[in-house]
Short mmCIF file of C-alpha atoms and ligand atoms in Angstrom, two decimals:
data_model
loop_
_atom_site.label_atom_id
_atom_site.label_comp_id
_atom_site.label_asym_id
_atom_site.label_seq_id
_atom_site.Cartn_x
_atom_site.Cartn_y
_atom_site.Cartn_z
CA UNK A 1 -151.04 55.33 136.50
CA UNK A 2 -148.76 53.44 138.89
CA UNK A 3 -149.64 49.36 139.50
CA UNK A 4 -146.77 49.12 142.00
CA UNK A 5 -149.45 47.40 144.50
CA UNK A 6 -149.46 43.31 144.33
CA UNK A 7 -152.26 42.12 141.51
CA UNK A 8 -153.27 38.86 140.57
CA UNK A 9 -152.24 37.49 136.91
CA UNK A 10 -156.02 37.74 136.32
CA UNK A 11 -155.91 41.81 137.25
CA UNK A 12 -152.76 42.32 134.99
CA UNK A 13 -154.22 40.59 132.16
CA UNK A 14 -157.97 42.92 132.46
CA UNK A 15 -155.64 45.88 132.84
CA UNK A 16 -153.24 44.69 129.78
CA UNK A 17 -156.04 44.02 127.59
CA UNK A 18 -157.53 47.46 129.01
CA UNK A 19 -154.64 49.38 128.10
CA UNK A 20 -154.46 47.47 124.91
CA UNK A 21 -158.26 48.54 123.76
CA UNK A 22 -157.49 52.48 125.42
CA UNK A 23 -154.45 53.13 123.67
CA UNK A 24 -156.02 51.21 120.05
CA UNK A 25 -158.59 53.61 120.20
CA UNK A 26 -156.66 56.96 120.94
CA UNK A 27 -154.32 56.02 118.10
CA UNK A 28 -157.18 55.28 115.50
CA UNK A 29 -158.11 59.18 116.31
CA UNK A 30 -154.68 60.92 116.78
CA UNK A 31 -154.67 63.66 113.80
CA UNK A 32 -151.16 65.11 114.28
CA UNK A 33 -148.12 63.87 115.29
CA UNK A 34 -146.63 65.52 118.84
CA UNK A 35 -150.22 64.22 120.25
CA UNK A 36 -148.66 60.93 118.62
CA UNK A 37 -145.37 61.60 120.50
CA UNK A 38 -147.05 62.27 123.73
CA UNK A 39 -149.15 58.93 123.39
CA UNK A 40 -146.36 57.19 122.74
CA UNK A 41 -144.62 58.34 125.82
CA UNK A 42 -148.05 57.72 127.91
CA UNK A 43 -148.13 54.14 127.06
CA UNK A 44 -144.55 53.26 126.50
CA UNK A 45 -142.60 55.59 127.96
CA UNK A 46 -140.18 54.60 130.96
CA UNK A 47 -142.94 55.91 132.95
CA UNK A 48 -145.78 54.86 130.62
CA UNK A 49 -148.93 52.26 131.29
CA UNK A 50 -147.10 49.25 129.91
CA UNK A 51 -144.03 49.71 131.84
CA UNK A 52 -145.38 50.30 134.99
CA UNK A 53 -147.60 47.38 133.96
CA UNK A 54 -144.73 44.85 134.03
CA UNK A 55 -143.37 46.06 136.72
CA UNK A 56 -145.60 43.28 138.07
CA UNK A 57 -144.03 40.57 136.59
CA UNK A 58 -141.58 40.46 139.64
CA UNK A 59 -144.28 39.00 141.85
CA UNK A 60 -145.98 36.72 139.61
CA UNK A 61 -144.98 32.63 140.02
CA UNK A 62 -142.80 31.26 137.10
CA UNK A 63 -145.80 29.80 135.69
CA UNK A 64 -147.70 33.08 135.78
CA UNK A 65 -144.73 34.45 134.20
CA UNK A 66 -144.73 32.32 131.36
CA UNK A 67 -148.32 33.26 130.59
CA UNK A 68 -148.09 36.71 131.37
CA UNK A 69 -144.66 37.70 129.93
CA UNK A 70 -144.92 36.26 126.33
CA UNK A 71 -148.72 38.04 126.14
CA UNK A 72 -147.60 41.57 127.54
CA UNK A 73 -143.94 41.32 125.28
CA UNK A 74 -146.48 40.88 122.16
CA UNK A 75 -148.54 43.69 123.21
CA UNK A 76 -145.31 45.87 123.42
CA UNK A 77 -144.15 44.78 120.03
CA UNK A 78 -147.39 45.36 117.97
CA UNK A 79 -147.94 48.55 119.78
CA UNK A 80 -144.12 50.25 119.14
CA UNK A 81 -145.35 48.63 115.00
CA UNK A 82 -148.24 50.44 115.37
CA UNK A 83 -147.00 53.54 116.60
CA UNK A 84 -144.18 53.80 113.89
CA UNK A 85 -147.24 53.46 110.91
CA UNK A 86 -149.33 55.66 112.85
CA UNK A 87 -146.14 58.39 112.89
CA UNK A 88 -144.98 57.96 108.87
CA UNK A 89 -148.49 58.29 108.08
CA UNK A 90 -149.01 61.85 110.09
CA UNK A 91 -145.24 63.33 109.13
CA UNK A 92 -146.56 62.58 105.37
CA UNK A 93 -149.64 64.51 105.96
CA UNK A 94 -147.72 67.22 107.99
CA UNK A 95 -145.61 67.70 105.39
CA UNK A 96 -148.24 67.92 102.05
CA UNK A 97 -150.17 70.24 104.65
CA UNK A 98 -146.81 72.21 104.59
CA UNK A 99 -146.00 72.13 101.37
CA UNK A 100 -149.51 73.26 100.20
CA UNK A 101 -149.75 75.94 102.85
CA UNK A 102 -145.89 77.53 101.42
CA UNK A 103 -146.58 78.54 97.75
CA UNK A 104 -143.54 78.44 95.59
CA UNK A 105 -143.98 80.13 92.06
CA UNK A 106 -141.75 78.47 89.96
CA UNK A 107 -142.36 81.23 86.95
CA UNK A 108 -140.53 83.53 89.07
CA UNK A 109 -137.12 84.69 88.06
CA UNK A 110 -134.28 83.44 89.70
CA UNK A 111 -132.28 85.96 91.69
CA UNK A 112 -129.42 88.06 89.99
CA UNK A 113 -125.91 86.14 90.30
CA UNK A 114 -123.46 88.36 90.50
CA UNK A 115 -120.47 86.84 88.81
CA UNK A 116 -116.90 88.03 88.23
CA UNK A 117 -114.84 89.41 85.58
CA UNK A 118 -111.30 90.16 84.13
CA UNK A 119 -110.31 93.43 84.64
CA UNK A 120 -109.92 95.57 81.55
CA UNK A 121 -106.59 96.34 82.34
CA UNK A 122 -105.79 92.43 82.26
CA UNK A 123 -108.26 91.96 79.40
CA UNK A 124 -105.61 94.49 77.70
CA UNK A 125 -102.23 93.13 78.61
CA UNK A 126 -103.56 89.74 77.62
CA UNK A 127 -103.91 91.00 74.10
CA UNK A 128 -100.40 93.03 74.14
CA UNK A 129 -98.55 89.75 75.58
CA UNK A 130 -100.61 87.88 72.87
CA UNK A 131 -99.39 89.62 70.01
CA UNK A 132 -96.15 89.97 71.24
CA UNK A 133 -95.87 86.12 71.91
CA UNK A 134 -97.08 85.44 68.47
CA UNK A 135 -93.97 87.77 67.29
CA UNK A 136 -91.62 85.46 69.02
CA UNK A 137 -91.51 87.19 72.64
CA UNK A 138 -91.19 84.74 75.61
CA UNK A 139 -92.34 85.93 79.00
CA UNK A 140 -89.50 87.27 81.66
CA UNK A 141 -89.58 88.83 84.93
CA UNK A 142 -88.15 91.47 87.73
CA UNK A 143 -88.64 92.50 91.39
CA UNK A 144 -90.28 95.27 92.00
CA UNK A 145 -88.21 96.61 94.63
CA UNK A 146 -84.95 96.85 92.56
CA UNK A 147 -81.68 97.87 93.16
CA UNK A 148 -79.60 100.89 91.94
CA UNK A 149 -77.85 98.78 89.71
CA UNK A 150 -80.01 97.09 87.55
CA UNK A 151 -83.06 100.06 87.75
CA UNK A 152 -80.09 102.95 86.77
CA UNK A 153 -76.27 102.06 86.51
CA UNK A 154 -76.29 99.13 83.95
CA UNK A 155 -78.70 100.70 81.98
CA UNK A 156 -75.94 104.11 81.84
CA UNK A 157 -77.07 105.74 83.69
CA UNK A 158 -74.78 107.64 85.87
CA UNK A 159 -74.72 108.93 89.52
CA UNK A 160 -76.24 112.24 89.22
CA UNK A 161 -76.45 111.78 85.72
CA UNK A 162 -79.83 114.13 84.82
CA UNK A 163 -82.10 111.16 83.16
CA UNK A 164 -82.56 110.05 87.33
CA UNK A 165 -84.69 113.04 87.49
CA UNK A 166 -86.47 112.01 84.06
CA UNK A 167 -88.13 109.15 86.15
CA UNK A 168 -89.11 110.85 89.80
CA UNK A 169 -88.20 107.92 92.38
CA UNK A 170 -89.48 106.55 95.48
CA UNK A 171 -86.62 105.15 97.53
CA UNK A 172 -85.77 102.71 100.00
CA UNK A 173 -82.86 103.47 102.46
CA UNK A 174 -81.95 100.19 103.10
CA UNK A 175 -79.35 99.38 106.72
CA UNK A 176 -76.97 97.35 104.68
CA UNK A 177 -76.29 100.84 103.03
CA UNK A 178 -77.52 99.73 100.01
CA UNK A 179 -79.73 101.99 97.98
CA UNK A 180 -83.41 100.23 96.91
CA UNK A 181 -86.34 101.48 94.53
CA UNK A 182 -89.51 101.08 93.91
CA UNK A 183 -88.99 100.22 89.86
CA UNK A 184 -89.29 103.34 87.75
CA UNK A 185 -89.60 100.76 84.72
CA UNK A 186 -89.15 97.35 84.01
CA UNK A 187 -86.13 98.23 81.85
CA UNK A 188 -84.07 96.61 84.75
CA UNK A 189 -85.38 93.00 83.46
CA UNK A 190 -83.23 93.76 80.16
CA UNK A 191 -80.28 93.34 82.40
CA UNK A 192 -81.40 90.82 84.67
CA UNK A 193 -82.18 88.64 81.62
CA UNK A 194 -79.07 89.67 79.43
CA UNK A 195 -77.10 89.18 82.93
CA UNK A 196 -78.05 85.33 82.68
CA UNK A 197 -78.66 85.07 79.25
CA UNK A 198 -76.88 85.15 76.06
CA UNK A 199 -78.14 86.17 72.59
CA UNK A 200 -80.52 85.48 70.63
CA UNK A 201 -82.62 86.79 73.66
CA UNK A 202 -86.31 87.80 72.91
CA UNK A 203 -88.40 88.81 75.72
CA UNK A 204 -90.94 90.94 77.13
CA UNK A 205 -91.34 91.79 80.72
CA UNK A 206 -94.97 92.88 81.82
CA UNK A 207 -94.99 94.08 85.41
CA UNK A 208 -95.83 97.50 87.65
CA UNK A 209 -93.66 100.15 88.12
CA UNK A 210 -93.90 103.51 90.50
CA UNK A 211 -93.40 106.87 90.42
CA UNK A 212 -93.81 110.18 92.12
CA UNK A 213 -95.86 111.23 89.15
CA UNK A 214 -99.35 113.15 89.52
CA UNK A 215 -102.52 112.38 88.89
CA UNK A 216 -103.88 113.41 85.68
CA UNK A 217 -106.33 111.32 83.15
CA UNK A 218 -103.24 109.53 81.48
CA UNK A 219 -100.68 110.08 84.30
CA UNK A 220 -100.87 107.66 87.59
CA UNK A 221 -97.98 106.97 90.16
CA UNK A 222 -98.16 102.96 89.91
CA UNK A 223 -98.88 101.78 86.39
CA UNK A 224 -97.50 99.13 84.30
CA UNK A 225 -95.03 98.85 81.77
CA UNK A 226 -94.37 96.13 79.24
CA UNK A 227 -90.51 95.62 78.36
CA UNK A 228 -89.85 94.16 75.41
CA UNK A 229 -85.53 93.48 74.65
CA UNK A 230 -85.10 91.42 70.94
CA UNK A 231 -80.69 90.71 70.88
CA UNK A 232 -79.33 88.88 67.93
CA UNK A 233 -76.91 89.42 65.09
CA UNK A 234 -77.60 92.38 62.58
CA UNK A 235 -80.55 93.63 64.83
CA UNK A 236 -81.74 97.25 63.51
CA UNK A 237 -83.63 100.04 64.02
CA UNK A 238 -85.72 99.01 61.18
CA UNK A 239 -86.44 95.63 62.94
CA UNK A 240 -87.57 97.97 65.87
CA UNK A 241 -90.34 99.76 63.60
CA UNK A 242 -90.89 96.62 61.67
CA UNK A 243 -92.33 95.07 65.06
CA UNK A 244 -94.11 98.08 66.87
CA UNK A 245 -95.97 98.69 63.51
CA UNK A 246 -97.37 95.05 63.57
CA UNK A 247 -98.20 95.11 67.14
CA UNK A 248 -99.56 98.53 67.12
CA UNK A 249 -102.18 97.37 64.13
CA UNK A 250 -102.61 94.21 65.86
CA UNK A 251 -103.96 96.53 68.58
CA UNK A 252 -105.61 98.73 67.60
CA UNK A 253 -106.53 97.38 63.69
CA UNK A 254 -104.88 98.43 60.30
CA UNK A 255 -106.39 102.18 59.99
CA UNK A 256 -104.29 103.15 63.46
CA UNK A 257 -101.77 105.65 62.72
CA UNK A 258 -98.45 105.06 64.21
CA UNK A 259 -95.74 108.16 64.73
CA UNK A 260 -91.91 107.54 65.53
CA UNK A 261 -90.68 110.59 67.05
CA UNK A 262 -86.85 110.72 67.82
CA UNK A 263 -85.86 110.91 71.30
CA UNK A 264 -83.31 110.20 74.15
CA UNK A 265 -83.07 107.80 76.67
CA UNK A 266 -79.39 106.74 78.16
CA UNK A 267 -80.16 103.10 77.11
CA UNK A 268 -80.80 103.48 73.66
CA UNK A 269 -79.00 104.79 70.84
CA UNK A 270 -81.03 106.51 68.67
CA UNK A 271 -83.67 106.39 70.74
CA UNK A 272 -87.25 107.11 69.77
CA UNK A 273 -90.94 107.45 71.20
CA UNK A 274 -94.27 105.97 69.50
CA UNK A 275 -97.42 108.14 69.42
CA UNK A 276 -101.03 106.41 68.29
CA UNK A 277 -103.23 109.07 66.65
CA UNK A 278 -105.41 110.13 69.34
CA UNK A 279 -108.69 107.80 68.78
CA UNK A 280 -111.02 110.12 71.21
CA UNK A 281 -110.85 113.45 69.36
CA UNK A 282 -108.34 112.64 66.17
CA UNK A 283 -106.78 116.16 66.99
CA UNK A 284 -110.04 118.10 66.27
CA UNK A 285 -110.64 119.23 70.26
CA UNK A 286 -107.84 121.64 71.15
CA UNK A 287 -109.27 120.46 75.12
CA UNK A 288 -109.06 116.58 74.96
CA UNK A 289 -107.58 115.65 78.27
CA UNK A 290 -105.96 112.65 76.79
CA UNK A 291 -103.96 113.94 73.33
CA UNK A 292 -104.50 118.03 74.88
CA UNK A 293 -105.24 118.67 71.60
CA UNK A 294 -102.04 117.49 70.13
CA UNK A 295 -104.14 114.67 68.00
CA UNK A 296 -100.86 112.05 69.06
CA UNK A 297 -100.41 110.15 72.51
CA UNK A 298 -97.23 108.89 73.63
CA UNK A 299 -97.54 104.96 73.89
CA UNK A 300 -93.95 103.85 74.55
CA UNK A 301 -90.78 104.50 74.58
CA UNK A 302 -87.79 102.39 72.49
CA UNK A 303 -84.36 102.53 70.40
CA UNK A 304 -81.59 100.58 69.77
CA UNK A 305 -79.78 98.96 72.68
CA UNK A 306 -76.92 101.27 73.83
CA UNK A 307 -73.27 99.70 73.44
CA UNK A 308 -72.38 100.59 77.21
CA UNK A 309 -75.90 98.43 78.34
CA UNK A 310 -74.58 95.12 75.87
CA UNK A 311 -71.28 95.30 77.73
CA UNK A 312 -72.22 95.70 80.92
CA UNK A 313 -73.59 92.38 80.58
CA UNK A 314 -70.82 90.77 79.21
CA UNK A 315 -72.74 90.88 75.43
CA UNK A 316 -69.77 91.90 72.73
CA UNK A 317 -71.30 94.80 70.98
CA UNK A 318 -69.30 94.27 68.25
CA UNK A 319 -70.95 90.92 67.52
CA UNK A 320 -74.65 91.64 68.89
CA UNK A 321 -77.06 94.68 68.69
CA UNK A 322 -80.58 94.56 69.89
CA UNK A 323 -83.38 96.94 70.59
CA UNK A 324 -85.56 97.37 73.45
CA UNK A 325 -88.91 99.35 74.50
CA UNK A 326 -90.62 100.03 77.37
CA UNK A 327 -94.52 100.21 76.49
CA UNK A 328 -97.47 101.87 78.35
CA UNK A 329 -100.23 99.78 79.33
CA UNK A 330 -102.75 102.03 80.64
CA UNK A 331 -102.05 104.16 77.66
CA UNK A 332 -102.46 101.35 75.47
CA UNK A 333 -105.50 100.03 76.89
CA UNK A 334 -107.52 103.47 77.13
CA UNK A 335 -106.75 103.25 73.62
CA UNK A 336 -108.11 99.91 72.75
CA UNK A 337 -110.82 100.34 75.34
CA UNK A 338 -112.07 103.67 74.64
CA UNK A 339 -111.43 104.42 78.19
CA UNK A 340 -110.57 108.45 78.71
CA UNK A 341 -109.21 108.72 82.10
CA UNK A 342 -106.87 106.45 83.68
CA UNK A 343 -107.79 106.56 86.91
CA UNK A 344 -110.90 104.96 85.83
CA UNK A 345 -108.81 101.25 85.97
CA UNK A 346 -108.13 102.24 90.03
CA UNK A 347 -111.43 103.63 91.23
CA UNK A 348 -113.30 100.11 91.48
CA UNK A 349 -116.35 101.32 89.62
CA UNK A 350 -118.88 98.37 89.24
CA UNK A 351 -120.41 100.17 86.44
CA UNK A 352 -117.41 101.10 84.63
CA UNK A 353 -115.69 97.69 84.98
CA UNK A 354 -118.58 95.20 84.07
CA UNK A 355 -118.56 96.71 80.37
CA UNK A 356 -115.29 94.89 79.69
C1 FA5 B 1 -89.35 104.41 80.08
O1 FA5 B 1 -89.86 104.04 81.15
C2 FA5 B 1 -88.29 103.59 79.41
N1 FA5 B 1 -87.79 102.62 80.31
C3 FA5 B 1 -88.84 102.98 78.14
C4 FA5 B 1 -87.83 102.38 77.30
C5 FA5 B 1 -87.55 101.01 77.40
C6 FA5 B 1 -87.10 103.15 76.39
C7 FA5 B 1 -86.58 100.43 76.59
C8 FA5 B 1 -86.14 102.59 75.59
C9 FA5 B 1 -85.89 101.26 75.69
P1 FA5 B 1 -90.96 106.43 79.74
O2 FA5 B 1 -90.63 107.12 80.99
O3 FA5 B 1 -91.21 107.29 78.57
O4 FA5 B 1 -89.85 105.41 79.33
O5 FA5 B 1 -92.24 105.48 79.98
C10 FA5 B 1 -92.68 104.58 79.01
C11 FA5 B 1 -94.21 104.65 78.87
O6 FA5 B 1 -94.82 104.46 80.13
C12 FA5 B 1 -94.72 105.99 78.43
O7 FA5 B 1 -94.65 106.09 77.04
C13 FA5 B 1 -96.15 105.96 78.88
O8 FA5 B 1 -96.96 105.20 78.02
C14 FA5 B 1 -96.05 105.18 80.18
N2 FA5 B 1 -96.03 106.08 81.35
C15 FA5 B 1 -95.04 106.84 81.79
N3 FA5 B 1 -95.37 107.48 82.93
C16 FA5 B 1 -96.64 107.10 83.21
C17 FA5 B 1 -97.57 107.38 84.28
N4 FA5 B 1 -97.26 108.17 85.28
N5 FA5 B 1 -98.79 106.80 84.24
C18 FA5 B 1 -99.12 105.96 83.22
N6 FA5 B 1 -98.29 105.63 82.21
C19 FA5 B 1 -97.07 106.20 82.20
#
């Protein structure tokens, strides 16, 4: 509706009160809210009824104008009020009309949430480190690529010297012509710590370690070892089995039956290995895959720190002795767990994992 020809203040005001009355009416029976919208535009819009309205105004006389303007400004005003009640009172009904069209049973259960864990082999270690920390260990730690030194010579043992071949290594040729591994145990930490560190030393080392080993249900090429190194005056073997019994029932509870089985390794003199009575078949199935019908597993191996290892570190083994050990954890925590196969901690088994 354009009213861009000349019109007398009496025409503007019969078409102002005209527009005034049509668009009253149409709002009174407007039921949803983008007719609202469009109404809105229709009347005043840049292009609406109103505005096109005043584009009169121009050509009125200033006393026209002062009659005319203040009448069709009101009319603007109580119209864009109007409007704005009209549109809060159809968005509340849109919305109810939503609300009650969408049912939403609030009896239903909620959806399952899917939440993280520990993994069992941390749930493990935890307790190892805990019992060890309550027997006076204090953490300490190692690089896992390691060099020659401190993963074979410090702890004697020799170039070429047979107990290399004990521990099957990966190795890093390195351009500086010095010889890296991957750590065959965290046994290198006793030196790093004793290197830095005079006695009384107490600590225990949990960390990975690799080897060219094969996979069999208690055999896996990275696993992870726990160190343990206690240095002092008048340190014994009997301090050694004094210790490993009271972890080993803080482990696995008083009835567990510990072994001590003499044994070699070049850092330790005697040297010894601990066996837990196999808790999956006692001995009793000559085809157990863990004990292979032995009834004993090997947990860890320990003995008394080696003279040779105290001096290469600038210890006087004449004033200090010490023992060490070098424990298991997957071993330890099949145990504890009643888990039967090792591999089961690397596979990433939902099912497996969540019981822990
Ligand atoms: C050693 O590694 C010595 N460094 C332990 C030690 C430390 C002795 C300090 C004396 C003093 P051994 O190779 O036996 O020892 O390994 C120790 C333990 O690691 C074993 O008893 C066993 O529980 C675990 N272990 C060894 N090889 C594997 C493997 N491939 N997978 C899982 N666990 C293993």
């Amino acid at each position: 509706m354009l009213y861009n020809i000349y019109m007398t203040l009496n025409e503007l005001q019969t078409k102002l009160s005209e527009i005034e009355t049509s668009i009253n009416s149409k709002l009174q029976t407007c039921q949803d809210t983008k007719t609202l919208q469009d109404l809105q535009i229709s009347a005043l819009g840049r292009k609406g009824a109103l505005t096109e309205l005043l584009k009169n105004l121009k050509d009125l006389s200033l006393e026209e104008k002062k009659l005319f303007g203040p009448k069709s400004n009101a009319l603007k005003q109580s119209l864009t009020t109007a409007f704005e009640a009209k549109l809060a009172e159809l968005s509340l009904k849109e919305i109810n009309e939503n609300l009650n069209k969408t049912k939403i049973d609030l009896t239903l259960p909620a959806f399952p949430f899917n939440q993280g864990k520990r993994h069992p082999l941390a749930i493990a270690q935890k307790r190892m480190t805990d019992i060890l920390s309550r027997l006076g260990f204090v953490w300490a730690e190692g690089p896992l690529i390691e060099d020659e030194l401190h993963n074979f010579d410090a702890l004697n043992i020799p170039k070429n010297h047979p107990a290399r071949d004990m521990q099957d290594t990966f190795f890093i040729k390195n351009t500086a012509r010095k010889d890296f591994v991957l750590r065959t145990h965290t046994s290198g930490v006793q030196i790093r710590t004793m290197q830095k560190q005079k006695p009384p030393i107490r600590i225990m080392a949990p960390g990975r370690v690799f080897r060219k080993d094969a996979i069999d249900a208690t055999h896996y090429p990275v696993f992870n070892q726990i160190e343990g190194l206690y240095v002092d005056k008048n340190v014994s073997l009997a301090d050694l089995k004094r210790d490993l019994t009271v972890f080993m029932r803080g482990l696995f509870g008083q009835k567990a039956e510990v072994r001590f089985r003499s044994s070699f390794f070049p850092f330790t003199e005697p040297s010894v290995e601990v066996d837990v009575k196999c808790v999956f078949c006692e001995g009793k199935d000559a085809n157990c895959p863990v004990c292979r019908g032995s009834g004993w597993k090997e947990m860890l191996g320990a003995g008394v720190v080696h003279p040779n290892v105290l001096k290469n570190c600038g210890i006087d083994p004449e004033v200090y002795s010490g023992y060490a050990f070098g424990m298991g954890v997957e071993r330890l925590a099949m145990f504890s767990l009643n888990i039967k196969d090792i591999r089961a901690f690397y596979e990433n088994d939902i099912r497996i994992l969540e019981q822990f």
